[in-house]
CSV table of C-alpha atoms in Angstrom, one decimal:
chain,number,residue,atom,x,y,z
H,258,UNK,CA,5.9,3.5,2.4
H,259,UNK,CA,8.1,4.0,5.6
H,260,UNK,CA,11.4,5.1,5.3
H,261,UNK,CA,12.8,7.5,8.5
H,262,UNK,CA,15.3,9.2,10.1
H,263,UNK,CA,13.5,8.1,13.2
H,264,UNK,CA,15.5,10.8,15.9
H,265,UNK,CA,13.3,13.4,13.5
H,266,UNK,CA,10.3,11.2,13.2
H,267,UNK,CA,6.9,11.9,11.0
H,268,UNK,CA,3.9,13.5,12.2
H,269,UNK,CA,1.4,10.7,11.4
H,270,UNK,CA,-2.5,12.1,10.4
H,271,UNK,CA,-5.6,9.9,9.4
H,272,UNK,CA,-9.2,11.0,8.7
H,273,UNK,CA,-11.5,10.0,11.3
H,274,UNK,CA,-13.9,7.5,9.7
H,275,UNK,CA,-11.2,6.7,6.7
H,276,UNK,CA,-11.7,7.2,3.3
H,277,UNK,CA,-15.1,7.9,1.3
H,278,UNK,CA,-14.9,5.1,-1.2
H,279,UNK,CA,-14.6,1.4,-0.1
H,280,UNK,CA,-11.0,-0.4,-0.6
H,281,UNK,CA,-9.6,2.6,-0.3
H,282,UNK,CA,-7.4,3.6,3.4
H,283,UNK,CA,-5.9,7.1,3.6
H,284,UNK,CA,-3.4,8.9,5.8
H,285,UNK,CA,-1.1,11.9,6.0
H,286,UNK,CA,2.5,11.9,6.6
H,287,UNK,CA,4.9,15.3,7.2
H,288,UNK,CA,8.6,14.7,8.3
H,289,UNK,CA,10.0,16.5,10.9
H,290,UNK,CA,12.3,19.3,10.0
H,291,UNK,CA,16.2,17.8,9.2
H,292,UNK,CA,13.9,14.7,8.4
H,293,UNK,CA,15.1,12.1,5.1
H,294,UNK,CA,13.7,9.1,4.0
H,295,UNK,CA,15.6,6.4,3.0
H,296,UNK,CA,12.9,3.6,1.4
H,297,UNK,CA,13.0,0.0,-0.6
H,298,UNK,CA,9.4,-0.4,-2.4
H,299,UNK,CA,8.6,-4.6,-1.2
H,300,UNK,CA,5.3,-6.6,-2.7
H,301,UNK,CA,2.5,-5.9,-0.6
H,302,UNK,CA,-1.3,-7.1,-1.4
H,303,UNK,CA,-2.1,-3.7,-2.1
H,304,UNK,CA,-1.8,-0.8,-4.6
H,305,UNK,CA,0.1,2.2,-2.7
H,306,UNK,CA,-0.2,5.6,-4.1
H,307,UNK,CA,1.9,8.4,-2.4
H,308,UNK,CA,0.8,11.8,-3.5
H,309,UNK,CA,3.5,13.9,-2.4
H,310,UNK,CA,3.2,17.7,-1.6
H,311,UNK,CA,6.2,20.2,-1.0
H,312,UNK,CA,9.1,21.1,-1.9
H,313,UNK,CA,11.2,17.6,-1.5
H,314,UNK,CA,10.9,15.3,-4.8
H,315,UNK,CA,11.4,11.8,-4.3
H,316,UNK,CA,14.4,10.2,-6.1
H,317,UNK,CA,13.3,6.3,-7.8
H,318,UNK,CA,16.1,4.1,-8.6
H,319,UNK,CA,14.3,0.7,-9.8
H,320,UNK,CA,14.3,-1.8,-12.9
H,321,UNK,CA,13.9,0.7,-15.4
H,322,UNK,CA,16.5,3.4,-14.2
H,323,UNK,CA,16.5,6.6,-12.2
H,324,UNK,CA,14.3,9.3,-12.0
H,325,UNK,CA,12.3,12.1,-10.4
H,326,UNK,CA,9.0,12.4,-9.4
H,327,UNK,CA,6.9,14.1,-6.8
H,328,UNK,CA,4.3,11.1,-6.4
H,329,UNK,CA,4.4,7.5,-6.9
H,330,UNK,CA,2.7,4.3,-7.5
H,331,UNK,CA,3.6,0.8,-6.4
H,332,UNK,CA,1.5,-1.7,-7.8
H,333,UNK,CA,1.4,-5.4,-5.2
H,334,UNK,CA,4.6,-6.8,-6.4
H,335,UNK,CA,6.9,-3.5,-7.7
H,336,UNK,CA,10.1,-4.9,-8.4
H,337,UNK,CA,13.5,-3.5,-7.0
H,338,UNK,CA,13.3,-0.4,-6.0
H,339,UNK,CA,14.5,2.3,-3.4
H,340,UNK,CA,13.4,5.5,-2.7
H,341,UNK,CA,14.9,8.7,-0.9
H,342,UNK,CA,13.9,11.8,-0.4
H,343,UNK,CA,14.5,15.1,2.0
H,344,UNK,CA,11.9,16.1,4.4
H,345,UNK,CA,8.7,15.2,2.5
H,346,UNK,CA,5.1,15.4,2.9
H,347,UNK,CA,2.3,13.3,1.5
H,348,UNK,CA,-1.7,11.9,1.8
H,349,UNK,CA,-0.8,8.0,0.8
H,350,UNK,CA,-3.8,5.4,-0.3
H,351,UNK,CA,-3.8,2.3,0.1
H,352,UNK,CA,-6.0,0.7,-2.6
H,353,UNK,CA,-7.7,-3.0,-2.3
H,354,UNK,CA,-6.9,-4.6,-5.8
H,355,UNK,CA,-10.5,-4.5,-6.2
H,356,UNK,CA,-10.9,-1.0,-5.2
H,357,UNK,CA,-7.5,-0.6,-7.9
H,358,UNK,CA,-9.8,-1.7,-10.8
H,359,UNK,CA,-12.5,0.7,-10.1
H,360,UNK,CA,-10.4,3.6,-9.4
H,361,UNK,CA,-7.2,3.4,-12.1
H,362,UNK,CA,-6.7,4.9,-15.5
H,363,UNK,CA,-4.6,1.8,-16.3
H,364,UNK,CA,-5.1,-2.2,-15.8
H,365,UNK,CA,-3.7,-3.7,-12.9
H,366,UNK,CA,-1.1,-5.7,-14.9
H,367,UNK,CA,0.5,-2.7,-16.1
H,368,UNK,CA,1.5,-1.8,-12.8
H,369,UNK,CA,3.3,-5.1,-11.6
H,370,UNK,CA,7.0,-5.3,-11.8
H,371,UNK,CA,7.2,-1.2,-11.4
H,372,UNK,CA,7.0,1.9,-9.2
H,373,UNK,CA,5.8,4.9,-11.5
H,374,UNK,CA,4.1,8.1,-11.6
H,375,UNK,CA,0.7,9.4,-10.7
H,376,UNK,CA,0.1,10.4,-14.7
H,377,UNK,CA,0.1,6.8,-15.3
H,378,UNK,CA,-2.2,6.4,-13.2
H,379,UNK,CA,-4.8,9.1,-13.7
H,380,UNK,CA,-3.4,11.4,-16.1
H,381,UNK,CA,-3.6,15.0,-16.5
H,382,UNK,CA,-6.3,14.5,-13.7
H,383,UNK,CA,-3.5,13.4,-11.4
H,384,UNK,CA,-1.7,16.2,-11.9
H,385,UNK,CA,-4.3,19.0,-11.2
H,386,UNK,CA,-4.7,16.9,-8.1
H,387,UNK,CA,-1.5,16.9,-7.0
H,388,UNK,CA,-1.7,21.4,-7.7
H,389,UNK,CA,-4.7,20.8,-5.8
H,390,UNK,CA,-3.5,18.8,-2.7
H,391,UNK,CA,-0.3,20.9,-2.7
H,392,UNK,CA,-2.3,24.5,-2.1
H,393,UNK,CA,-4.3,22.7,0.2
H,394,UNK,CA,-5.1,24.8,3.4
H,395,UNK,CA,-4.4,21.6,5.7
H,396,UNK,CA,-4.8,18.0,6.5
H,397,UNK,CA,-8.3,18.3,6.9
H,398,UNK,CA,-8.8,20.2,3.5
H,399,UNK,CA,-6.4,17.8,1.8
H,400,UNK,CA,-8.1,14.9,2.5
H,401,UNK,CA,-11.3,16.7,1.2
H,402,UNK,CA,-9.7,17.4,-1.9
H,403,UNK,CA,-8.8,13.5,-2.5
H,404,UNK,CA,-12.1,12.0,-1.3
H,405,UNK,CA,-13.8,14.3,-3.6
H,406,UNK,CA,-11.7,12.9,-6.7
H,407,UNK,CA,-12.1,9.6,-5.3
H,408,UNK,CA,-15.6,9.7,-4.8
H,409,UNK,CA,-15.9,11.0,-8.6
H,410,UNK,CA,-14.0,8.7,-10.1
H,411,UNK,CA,-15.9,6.0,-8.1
H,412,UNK,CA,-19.3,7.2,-9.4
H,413,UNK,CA,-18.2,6.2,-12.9
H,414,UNK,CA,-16.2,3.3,-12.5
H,415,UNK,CA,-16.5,-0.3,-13.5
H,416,UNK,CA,-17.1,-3.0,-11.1
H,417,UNK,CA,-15.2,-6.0,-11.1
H,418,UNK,CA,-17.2,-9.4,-11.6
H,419,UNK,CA,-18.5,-10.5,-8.8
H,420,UNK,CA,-16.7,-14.5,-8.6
H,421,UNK,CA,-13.8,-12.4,-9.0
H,422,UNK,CA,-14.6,-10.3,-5.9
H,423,UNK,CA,-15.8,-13.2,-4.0
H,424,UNK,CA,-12.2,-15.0,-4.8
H,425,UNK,CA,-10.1,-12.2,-3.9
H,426,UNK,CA,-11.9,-11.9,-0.4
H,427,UNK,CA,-11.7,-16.0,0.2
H,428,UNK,CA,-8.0,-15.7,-0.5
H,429,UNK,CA,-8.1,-13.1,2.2
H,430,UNK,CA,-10.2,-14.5,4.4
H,431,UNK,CA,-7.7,-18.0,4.5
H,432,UNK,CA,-4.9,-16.2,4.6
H,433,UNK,CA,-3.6,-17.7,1.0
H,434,UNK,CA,-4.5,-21.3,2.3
H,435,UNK,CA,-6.5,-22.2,-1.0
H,436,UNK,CA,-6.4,-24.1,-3.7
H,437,UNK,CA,-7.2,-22.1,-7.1
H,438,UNK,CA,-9.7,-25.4,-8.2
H,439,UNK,CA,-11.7,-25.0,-5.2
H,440,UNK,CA,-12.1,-21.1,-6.2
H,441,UNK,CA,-13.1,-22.2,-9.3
H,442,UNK,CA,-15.2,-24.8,-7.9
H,443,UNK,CA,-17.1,-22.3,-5.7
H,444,UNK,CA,-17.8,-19.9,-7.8
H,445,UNK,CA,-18.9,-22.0,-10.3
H,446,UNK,CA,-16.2,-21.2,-13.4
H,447,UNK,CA,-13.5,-23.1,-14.8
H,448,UNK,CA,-10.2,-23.4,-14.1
H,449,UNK,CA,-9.5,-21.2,-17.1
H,450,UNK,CA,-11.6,-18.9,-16.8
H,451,UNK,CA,-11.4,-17.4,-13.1
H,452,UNK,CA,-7.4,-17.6,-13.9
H,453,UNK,CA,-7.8,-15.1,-17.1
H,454,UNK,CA,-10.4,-13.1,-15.4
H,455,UNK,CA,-8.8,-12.4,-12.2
H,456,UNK,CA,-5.6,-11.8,-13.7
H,457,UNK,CA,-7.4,-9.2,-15.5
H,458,UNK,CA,-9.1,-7.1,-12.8
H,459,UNK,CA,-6.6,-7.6,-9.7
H,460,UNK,CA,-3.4,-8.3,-12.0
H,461,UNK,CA,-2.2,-11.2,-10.0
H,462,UNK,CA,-3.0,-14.8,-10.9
H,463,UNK,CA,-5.0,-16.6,-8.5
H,464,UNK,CA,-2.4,-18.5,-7.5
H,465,UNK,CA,0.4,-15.7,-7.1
H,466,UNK,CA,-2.3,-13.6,-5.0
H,467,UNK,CA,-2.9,-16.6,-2.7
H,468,UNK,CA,1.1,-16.6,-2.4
H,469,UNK,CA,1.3,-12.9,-1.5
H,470,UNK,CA,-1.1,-13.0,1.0
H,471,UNK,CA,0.5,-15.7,2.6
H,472,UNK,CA,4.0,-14.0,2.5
H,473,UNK,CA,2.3,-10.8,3.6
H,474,UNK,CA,1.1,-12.6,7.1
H,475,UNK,CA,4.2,-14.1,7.8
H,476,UNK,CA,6.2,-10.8,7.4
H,477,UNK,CA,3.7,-9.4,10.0
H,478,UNK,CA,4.1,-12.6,12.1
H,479,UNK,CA,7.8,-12.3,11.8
H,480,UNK,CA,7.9,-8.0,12.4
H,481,UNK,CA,5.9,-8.8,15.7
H,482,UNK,CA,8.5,-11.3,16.8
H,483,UNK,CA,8.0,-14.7,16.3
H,484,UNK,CA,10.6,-17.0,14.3
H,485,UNK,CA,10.5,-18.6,11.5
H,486,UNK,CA,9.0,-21.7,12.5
H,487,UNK,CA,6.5,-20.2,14.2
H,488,UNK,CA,5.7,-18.3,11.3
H,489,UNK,CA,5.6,-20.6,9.0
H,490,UNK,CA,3.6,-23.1,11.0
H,491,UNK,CA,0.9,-20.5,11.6
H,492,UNK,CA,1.2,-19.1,7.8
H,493,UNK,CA,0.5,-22.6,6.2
H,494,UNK,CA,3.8,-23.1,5.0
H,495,UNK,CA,5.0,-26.6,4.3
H,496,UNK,CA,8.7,-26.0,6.7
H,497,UNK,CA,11.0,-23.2,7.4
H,498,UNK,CA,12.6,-23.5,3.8
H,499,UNK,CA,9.3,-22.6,2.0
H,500,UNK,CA,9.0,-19.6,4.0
H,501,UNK,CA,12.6,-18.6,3.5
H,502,UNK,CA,12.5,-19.5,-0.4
H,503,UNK,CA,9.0,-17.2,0.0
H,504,UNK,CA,10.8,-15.0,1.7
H,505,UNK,CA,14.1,-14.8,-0.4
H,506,UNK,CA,11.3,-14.6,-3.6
H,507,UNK,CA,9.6,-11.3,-2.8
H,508,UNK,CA,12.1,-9.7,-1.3
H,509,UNK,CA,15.3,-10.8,-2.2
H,510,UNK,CA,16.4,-11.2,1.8
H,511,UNK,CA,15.9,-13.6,4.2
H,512,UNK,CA,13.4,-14.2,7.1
H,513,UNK,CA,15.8,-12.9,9.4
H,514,UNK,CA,16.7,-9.6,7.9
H,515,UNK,CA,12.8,-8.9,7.0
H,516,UNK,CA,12.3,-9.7,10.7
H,517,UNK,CA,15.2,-7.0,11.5
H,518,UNK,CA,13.9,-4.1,9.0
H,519,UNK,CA,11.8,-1.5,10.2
H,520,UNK,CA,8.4,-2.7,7.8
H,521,UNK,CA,4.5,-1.4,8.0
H,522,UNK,CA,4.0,-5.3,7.4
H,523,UNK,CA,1.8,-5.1,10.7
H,524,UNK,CA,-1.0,-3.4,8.3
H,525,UNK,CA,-3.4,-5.9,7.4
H,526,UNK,CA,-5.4,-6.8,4.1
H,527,UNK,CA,-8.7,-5.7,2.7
H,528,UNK,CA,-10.8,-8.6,1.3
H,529,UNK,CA,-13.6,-8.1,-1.3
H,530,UNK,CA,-12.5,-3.9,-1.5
H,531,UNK,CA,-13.8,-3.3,2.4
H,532,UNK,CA,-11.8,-0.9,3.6
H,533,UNK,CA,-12.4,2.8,5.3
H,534,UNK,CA,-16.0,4.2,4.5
H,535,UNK,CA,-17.8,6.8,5.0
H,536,UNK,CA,-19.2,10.2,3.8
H,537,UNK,CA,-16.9,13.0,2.3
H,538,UNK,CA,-16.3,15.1,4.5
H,539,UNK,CA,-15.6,19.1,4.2
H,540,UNK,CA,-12.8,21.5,5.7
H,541,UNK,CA,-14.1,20.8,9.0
H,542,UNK,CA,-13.5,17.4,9.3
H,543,UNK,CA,-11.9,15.4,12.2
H,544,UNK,CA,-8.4,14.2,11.3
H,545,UNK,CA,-6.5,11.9,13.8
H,546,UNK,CA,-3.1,12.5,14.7
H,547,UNK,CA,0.3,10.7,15.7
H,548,UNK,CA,4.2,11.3,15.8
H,549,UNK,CA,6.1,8.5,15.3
H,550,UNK,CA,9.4,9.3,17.1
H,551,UNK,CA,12.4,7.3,17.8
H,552,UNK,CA,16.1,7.7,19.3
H,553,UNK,CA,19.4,6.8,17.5
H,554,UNK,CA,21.2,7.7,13.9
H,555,UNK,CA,19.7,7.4,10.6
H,556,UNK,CA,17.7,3.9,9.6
H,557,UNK,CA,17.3,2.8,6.0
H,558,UNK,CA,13.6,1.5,6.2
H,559,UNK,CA,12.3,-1.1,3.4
H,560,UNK,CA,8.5,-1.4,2.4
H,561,UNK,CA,5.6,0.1,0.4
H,562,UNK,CA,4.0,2.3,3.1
H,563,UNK,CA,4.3,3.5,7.0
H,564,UNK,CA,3.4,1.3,9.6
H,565,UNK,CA,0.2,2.2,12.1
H,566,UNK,CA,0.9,4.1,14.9
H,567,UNK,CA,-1.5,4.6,18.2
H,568,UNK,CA,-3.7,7.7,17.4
H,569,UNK,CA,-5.3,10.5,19.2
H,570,UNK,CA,-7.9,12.6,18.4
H,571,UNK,CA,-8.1,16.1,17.4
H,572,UNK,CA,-10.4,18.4,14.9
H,573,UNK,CA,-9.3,20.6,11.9
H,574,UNK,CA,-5.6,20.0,12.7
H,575,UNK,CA,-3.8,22.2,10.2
H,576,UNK,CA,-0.1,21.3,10.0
């Protein structure tokens, strides 16, 4: 999610070597004190889950009303919905749909169309992880405490089929330039089949997964700087008015204003659930650390998660 006042800025903290199970990216974020946020939730090619620590609750106003909660979850394509908060602190994940499967308490479908709260996701055992993250000793610790539960839940969980995983990374790998035939085709199902199967385990058709990568590297294309044309010529996009009704689709703006909004759409896309990896790590591990900072009065900001910022190293770092 990014949403700043950005003359306060947010300390920004990853753990060196990323997360513990595969398809899964993990970072730390603290506002600075007089911080707010100020956040709409937009379709990303990811599952973001913002486990939120603190004092500040974050206040939801989407499809299904308003309401309170101290973490959420935006499945890839969440619906209207904006955010605010105080000054807030959280560890956010970003799961690979793949890495989704495995890990939730609920199927991918249920999560489309909606921004919710960590019980639907895991239940009572999101709760006692949220007690646990929030009387964590620091970043380091905290991002103990989730690999751990990550790493559990990872030892039990089911796998996705494997022409399903192999889909999902070829639809990443051509940036959304395929046809869901030749999917089939390749993996050696029908038509019918890779559609209901897919749908199940990511929660996107083939088709509207191919559509949301697509749209996800032309909002990075056009948050770098290039126009439409541009974009839409190196996204695979017919003309400029298939981008914009993209565009105007997923987000409800145009090209322009998604060009104009301060987005983490530079973040790119797992493929078959490769993501961070690496051992968990205890109390003492290294955690990387940035402060995003800016200059001017408060900015609404509009996506699922914050943008990367350069890093520098330091160890045990216990803000």
């Amino acid at each position: 999610m990014d949403g700043v006042d950005p003359e306060d800025g947010w300390d920004t903290v990853r753990p060196v070597g990323g997360a513990a199970v595969r398809g899964v990216h993990m970072a730390g974020y603290r506002s600075h004190a007089g911080g707010r946020i100020d956040m709409r939730v937009f379709p990303q090619p990811f599952v973001t889950v913002v486990l939120g620590f603190g004092d500040a609750p974050l206040h939801v106003e989407g499809g299904s009303g308003r309401t309170v909660l101290d973490s959420v979850v935006a499945g890839p394509v969440p619906g209207p919905t904006r955010i605010r908060s105080g000054r807030f602190s959280c560890v956010e994940l970003r799961l690979s749909p793949l890495a989704a499967y495995a890990l939730m308490d609920t199927a991918p479908a249920d999560l489309q169309g909606t921004v919710t709260g960590l019980e639907e996701l895991w239940g009572a055992r999101g709760r006692r992880l949220g007690e646990r993250i929030n009387d964590a000793g620091g970043w380091p610790e905290r991002f103990a405490v989730v690999d751990r539960f990550l790493v559990e839940r990872a030892a039990r969980a089911p796998s996705a089929d494997a022409e399903v995983a192999a889909s999902w990374s070829a639809i990443v790998a051509r940036r959304g330039r395929v046809r869901v035939d030749g999917l089939a085709a390749a993996c050696g199902w029908s038509r019918k089949r890779l559609w209901a199967r897919f749908t199940a385990q990511v929660g996107l058709t083939p088709k509207r997964a191919a559509m949301l990568v697509r749209f996800h590297g032309a909002a990075r294309r056009l948050r770098a700087g290039a126009d439409v044309a541009e974009a839409a010529l190196a996204c695979g996009y017919t003309d400029q008015s298939h981008l914009h009704r993209d565009v105007l689709a997923f987000t409800g703006c145009t090209p322009g204003e998604l060009a104009r909004w301060t987005t983490s759409a530079e973040a790119d896309v797992d493929g078959d659930g490769d993501g961070d990896s690496g051992e968990c790590r205890g109390a003492d591990a290294q955690v990387e650390v940035a402060q995003r900072t800016g200059s001017g009065t408060h900015a609404e900001a509009h996506t699922t998660y914050w943008a990367k910022q350069k890093t520098h190293l330091a160890k045990g770092k216990t803000q």
